[in-house]
mmCIF file of C-alpha atoms in Angstrom:
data_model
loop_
_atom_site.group_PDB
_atom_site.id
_atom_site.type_symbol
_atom_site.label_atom_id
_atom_site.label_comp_id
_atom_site.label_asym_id
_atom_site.label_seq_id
_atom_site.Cartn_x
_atom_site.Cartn_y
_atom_site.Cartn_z
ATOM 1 C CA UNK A 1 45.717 -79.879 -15.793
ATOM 2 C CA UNK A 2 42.695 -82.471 -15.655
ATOM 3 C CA UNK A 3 41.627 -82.529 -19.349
ATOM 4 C CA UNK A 4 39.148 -84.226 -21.590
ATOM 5 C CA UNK A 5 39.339 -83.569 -25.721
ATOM 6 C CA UNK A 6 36.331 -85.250 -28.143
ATOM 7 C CA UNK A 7 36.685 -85.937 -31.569
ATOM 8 C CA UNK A 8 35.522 -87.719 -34.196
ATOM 9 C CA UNK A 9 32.350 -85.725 -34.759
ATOM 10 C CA UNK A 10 31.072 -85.040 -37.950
ATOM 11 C CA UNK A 11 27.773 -84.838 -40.356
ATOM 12 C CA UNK A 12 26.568 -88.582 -41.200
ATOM 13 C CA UNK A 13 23.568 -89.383 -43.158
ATOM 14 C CA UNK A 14 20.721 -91.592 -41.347
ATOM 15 C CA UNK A 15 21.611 -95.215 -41.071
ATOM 16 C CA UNK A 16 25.540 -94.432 -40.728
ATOM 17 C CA UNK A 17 28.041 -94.986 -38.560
ATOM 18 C CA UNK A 18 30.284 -93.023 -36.474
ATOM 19 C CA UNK A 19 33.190 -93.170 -33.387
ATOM 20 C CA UNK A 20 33.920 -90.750 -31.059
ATOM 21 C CA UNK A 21 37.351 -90.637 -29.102
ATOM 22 C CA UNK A 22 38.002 -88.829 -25.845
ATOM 23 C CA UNK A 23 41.486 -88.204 -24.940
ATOM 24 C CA UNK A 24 41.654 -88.054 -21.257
ATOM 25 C CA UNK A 25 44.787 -86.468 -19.727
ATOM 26 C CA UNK A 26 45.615 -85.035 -16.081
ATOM 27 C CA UNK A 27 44.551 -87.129 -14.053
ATOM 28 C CA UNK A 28 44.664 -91.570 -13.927
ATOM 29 C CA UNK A 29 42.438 -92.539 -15.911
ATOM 30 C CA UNK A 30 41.915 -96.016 -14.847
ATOM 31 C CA UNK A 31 40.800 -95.295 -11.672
ATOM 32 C CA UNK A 32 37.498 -93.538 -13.021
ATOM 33 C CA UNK A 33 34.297 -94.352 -14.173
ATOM 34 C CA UNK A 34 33.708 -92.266 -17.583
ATOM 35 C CA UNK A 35 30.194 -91.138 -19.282
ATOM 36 C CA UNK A 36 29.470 -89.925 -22.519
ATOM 37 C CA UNK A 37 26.256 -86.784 -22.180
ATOM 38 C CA UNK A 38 24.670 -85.073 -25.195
ATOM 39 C CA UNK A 39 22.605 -81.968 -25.963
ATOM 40 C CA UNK A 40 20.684 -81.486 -28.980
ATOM 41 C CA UNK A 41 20.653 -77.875 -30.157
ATOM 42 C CA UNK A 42 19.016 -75.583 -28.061
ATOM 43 C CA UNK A 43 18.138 -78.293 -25.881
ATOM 44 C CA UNK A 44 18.785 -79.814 -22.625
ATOM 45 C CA UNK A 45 21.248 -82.365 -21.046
ATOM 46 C CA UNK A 46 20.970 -85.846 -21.577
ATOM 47 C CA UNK A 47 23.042 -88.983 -20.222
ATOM 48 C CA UNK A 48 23.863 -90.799 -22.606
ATOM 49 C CA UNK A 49 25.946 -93.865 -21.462
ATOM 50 C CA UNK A 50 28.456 -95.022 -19.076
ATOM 51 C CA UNK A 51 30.857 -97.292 -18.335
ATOM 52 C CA UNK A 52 33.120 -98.378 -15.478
ATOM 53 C CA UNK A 53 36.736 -98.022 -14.963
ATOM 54 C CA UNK A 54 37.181 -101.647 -15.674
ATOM 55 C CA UNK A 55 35.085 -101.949 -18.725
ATOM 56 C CA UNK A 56 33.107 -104.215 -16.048
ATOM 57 C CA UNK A 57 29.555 -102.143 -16.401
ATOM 58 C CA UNK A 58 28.511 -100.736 -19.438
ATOM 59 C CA UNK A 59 24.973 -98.817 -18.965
ATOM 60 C CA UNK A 60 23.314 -96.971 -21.528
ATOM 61 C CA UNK A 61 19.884 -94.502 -22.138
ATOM 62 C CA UNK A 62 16.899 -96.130 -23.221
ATOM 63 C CA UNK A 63 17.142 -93.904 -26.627
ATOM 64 C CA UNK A 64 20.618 -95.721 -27.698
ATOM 65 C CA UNK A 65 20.031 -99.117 -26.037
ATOM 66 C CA UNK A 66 21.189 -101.864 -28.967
ATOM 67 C CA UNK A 67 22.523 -98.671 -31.419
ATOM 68 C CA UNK A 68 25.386 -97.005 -29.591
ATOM 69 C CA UNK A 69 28.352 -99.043 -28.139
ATOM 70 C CA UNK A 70 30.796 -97.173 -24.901
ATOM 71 C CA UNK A 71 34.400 -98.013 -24.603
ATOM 72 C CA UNK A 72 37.752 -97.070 -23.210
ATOM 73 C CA UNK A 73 41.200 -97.997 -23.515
ATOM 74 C CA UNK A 74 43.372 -97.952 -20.302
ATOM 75 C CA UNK A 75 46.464 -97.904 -21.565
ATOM 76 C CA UNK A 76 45.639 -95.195 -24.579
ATOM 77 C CA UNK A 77 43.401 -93.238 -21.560
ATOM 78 C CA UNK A 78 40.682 -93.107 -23.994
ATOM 79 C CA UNK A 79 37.029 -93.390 -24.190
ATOM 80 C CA UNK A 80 34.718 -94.009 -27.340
ATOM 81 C CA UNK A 81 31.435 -94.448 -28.644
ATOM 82 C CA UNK A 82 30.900 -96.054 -31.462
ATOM 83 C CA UNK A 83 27.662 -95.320 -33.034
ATOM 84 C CA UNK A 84 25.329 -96.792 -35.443
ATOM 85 C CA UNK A 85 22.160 -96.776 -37.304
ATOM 86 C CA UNK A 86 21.943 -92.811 -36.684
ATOM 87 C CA UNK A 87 18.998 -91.069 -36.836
ATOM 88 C CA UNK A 88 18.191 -87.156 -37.012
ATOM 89 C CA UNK A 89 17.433 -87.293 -33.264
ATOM 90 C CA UNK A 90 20.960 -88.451 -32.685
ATOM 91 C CA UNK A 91 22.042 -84.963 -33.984
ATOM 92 C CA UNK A 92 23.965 -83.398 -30.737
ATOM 93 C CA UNK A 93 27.160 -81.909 -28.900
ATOM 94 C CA UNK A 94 28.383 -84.992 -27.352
ATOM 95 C CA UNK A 95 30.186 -84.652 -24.385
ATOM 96 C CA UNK A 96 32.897 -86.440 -22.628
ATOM 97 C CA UNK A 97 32.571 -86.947 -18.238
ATOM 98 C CA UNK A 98 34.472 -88.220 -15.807
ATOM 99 C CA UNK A 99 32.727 -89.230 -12.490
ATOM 100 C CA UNK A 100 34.016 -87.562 -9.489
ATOM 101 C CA UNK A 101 34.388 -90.712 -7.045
ATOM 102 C CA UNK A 102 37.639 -92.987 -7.683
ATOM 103 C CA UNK A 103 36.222 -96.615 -8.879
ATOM 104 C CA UNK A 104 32.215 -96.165 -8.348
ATOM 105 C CA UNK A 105 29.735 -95.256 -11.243
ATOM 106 C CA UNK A 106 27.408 -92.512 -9.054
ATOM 107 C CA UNK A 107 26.690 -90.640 -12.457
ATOM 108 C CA UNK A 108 28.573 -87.290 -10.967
ATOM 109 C CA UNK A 109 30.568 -85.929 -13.361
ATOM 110 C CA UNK A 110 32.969 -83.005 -12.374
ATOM 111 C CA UNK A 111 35.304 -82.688 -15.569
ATOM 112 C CA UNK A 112 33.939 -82.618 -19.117
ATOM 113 C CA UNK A 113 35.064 -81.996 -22.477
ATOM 114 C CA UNK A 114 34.371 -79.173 -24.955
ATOM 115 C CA UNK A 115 31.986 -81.432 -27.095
ATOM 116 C CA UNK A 116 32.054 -83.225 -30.400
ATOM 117 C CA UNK A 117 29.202 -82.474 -32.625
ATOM 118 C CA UNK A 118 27.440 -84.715 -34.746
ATOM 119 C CA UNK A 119 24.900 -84.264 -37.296
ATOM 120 C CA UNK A 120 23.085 -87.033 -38.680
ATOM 121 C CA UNK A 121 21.123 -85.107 -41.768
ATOM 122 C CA UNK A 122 21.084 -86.596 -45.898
ATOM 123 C CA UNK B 1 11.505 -94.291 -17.188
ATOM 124 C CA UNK B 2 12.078 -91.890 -14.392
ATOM 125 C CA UNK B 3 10.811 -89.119 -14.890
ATOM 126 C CA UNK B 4 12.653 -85.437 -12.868
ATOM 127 C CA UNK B 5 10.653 -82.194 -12.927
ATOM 128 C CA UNK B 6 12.322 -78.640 -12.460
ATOM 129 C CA UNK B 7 10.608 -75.007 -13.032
ATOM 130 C CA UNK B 8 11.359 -73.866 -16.864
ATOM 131 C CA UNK B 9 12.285 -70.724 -14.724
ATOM 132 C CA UNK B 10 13.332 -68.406 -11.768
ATOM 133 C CA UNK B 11 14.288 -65.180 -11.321
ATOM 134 C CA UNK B 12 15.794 -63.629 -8.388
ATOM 135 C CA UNK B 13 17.280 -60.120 -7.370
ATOM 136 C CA UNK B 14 21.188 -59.862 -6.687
ATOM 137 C CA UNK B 15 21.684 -60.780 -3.064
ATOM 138 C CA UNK B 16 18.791 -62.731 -2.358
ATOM 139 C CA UNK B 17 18.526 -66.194 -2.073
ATOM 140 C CA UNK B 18 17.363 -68.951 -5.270
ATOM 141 C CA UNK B 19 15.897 -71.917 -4.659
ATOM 142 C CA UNK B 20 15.583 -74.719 -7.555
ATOM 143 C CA UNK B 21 13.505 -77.467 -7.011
ATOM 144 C CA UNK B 22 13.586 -80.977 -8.559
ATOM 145 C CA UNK B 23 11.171 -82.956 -8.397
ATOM 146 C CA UNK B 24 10.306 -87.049 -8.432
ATOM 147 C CA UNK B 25 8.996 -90.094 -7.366
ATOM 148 C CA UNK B 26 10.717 -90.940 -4.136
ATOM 149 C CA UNK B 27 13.737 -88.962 -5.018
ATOM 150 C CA UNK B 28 14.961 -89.037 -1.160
ATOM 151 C CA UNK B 29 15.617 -92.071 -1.615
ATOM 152 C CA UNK B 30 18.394 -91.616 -4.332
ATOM 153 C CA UNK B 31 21.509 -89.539 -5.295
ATOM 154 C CA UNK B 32 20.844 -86.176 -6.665
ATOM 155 C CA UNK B 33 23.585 -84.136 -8.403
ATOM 156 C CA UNK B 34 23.454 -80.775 -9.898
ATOM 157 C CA UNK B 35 25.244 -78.913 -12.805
ATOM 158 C CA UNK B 36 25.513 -75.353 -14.333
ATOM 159 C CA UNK B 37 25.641 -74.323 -17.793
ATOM 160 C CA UNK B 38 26.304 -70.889 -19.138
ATOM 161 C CA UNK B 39 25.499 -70.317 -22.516
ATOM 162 C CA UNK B 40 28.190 -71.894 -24.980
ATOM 163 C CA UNK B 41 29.772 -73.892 -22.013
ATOM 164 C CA UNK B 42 30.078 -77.114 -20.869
ATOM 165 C CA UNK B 43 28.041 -78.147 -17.567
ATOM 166 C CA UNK B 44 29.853 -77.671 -14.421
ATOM 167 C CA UNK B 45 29.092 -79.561 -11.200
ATOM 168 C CA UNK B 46 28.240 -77.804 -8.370
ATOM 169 C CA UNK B 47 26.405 -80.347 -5.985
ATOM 170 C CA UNK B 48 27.032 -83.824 -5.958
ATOM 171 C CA UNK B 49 25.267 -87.171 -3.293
ATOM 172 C CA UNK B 50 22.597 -84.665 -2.286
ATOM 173 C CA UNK B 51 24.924 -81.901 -0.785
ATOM 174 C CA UNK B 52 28.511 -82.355 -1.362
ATOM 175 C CA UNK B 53 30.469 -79.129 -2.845
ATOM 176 C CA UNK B 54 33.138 -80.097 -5.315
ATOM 177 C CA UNK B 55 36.185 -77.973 -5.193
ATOM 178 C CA UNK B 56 36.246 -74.696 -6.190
ATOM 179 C CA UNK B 57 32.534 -74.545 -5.535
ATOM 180 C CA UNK B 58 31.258 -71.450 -3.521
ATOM 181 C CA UNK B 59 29.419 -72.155 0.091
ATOM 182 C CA UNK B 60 26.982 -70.041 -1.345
ATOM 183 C CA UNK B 61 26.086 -73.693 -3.365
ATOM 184 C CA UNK B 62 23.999 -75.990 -1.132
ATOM 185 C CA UNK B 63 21.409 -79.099 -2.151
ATOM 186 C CA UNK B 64 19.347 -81.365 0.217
ATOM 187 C CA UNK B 65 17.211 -83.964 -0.713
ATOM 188 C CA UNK B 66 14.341 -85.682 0.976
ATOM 189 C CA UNK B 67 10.990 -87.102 0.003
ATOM 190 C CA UNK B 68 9.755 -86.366 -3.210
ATOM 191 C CA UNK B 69 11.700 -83.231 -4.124
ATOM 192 C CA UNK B 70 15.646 -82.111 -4.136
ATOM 193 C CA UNK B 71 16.406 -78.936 -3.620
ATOM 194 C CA UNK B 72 19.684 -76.069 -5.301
ATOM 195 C CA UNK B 73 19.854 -73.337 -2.596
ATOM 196 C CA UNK B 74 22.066 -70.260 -4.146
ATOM 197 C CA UNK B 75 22.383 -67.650 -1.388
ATOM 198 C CA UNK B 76 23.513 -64.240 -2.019
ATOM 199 C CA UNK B 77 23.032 -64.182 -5.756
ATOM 200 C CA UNK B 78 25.218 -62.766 -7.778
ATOM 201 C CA UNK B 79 24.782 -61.753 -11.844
ATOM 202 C CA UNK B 80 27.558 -64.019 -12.382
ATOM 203 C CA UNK B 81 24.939 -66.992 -11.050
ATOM 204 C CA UNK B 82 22.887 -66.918 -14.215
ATOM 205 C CA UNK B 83 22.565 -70.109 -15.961
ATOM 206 C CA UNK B 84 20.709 -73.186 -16.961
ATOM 207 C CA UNK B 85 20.756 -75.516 -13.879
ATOM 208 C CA UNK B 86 19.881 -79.055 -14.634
ATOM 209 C CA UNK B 87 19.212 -81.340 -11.490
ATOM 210 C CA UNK B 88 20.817 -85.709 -11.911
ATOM 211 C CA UNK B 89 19.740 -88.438 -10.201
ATOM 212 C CA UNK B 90 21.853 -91.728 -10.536
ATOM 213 C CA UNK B 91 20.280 -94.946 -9.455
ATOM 214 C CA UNK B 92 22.456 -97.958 -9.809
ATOM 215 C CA UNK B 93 19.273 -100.457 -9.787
ATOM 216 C CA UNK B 94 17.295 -98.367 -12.454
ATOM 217 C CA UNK B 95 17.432 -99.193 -15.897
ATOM 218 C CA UNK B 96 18.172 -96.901 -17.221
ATOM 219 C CA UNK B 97 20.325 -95.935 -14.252
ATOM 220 C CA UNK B 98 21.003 -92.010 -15.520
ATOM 221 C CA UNK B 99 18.368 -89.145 -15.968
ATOM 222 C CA UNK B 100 18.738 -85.598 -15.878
ATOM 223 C CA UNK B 101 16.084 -82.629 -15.949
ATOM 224 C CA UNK B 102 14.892 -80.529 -18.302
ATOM 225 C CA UNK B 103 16.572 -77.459 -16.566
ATOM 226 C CA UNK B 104 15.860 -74.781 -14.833
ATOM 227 C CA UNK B 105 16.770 -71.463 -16.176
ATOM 228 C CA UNK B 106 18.185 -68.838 -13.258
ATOM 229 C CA UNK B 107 17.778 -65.095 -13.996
ATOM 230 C CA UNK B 108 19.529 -62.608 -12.199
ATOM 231 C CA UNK B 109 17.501 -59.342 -12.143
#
């Protein structure tokens, strides 16, 4: 079974740091693009940041450009994001995505994860 | 940044047909992908490069794309359709490349 499991989410005060893991099983992982997406509560959808299934392109949402950091380890079929300088905006279910396509990054995403949540509140 | 506009809302009647539009500048012109969401649920992909059908994905699920807006077509509704539908477009030259709609909420009446 194609599989994706987040962790690592948490409540952080503003300025902190945090990582999130995604444990990717099911399928080979280092043939796929991955993405990490996020909804704030009550909200809607929003990309977040992506990276290819070489680690060769690493793209990223204007709203977490310099702050939030995307990668994956091959071997451990895992993908993070390491985040910093939070803010109270940050505060979402982040989701894990793996594109559909083998090797291109088309932003379509047909498996996700159940979500980590982080809150970023003092 | 680019900017993707859907309807907060539609409603339809069981059987008939939904259409969700999405909306932007020159959209034809890139790849449009759209997801479900039922409440407490993680999206699921049910239209991806303008029209393809992932697996598992009714017929009853069709997109097209072309000038300025991209289009969901749900045919036959059924209650089991009802969901927030959120519209993608990925554009490898764009910074930033990914942007998603607000969403479009369906109601089955």
């Amino acid at each position: 079974e194609v599989q994706l499991v987040e962790s690592g989410g948490g409540l952080v005060q503003p300025g902190r740091s945090l990582r999130l893991s995604c444990a990717a099983s099911g399928f080979i992982f280092d043939e796929y693009a991955m993405h990490w997406v996020r909804q704030a509560p009550g909200k809607g959808l929003e990309w977040v940041s992506g990276i290819s299934w070489n680690s060769g392109t690493k793209v990223y949402a204007d709203s977490v450009k310099g702050r939030f950091s995307i990668s994956r380890d091959n071997a451990k079929k895992s993908l993070y994001l390491q985040m910093n300088s939070l803010r109270a905006e940050d505060t979402a279910l982040y989701y894990c995505a793996k594109e559909i396509g083998i090797v291109v990054v088309r932003g379509a995403f047909d498996v996700w994860g159940q979500g980590a949540m982080v809150t970023v509140s003092s | 940044s680019y900017v993707l506009t859907q309807p907060p809302s539609v409603s339809v009647a069981p059987g008939e047909t939904a259409r969700i539009t999405c909306g932007g500048d020159n959209i034809g012109r890139k790849s449009v992908n759209w997801y479900l969401q039922r409440p407490g649920q993680a999206p699921v992909l049910v239209i991806y490069y303008d029209g393809d059908r992932p697996s598992g994905i009714p017929e009853r699920f069709s997109g097209s794309n072309s000038g300025t807006t991209a289009t969901l077509t749900i045919s036959r509704v059924e209650v089991g359709d009802e969901a927030d539908y959120y519209c993608q477009v990925w554009d490898s030259s764009s910074d930033p490349p990914g942007v998603l709609g607000a969403g479009t909420k369906v109601t089955v009446l």
